[in-house]
XYZ file of C-alpha atoms in Angstrom:
82
model
C 49.627 160.666 50.752
C 49.487 157.398 49.142
C 51.187 155.560 46.533
C 48.824 153.641 43.626
C 49.959 150.416 41.791
C 48.495 147.710 38.865
C 48.355 144.332 38.947
C 51.105 144.298 36.226
C 53.512 146.647 38.506
C 53.098 149.842 37.336
C 53.409 152.527 40.543
C 52.756 155.882 41.051
C 54.664 157.358 43.685
C 52.430 160.171 45.729
C 48.608 160.332 45.492
C 47.798 163.780 47.247
C 43.494 164.400 47.840
C 42.591 167.340 49.301
C 38.946 167.091 50.466
C 36.551 167.060 47.280
C 39.479 168.423 45.153
C 40.617 165.871 42.161
C 43.595 163.841 42.987
C 47.008 164.890 42.771
C 49.321 162.419 41.270
C 53.149 162.524 41.371
C 56.065 160.435 40.003
C 59.601 161.142 41.340
C 62.403 161.040 38.814
C 66.246 161.387 39.278
C 66.738 161.776 35.662
C 66.938 165.694 33.952
C 64.935 164.569 31.031
C 62.276 161.899 31.616
C 60.009 160.552 28.441
C 56.706 159.347 28.088
C 57.851 155.486 28.763
C 59.045 156.690 32.151
C 55.677 158.204 32.925
C 53.642 155.287 32.145
C 52.086 154.606 35.717
C 50.981 158.322 35.569
C 49.286 157.532 32.186
C 47.646 154.627 33.700
C 46.414 156.531 36.766
C 44.843 159.269 34.838
C 42.847 156.221 32.755
C 41.179 155.451 36.125
C 41.218 159.000 37.189
C 40.436 161.305 34.349
C 40.020 164.445 36.452
C 43.599 163.695 38.299
C 46.406 166.463 37.823
C 49.460 164.778 36.724
C 53.292 165.765 37.472
C 56.710 164.288 37.212
C 59.491 166.008 39.635
C 62.996 165.553 38.576
C 66.505 167.325 37.836
C 65.172 168.976 35.000
C 66.381 172.754 34.466
C 63.168 174.007 33.145
C 59.431 172.689 33.272
C 57.610 171.386 30.125
C 54.371 169.562 29.402
C 54.831 165.606 28.363
C 51.266 165.433 27.153
C 48.785 165.720 30.142
C 51.445 165.490 32.387
C 53.594 168.503 33.931
C 57.325 168.113 34.226
C 58.733 170.403 36.881
C 62.222 170.792 38.552
C 61.431 169.386 41.900
C 61.961 172.585 43.983
C 59.316 173.835 41.760
C 56.806 171.177 42.207
C 57.142 171.482 46.134
C 56.264 175.182 46.060
C 53.416 174.349 43.574
C 52.098 172.211 46.097
C 51.598 175.091 48.785
């Protein structure tokens, strides 16, 4: 695991890479309904890594897509990784 940061300060909390699989980028938010503007770092990471899977783990009660980002309740997100 490691984080990723742009020269302008955008940062992705976690990057997971298993062997030759595409990276998994995870942003962790404390809110219940992150919006696209809250996830700019994931969008920037995706522009450099178009095959990456993008997730936001947060306090949302229900999973929902936000463009190419899958927003998940944090418990469901952790289960998804295994």
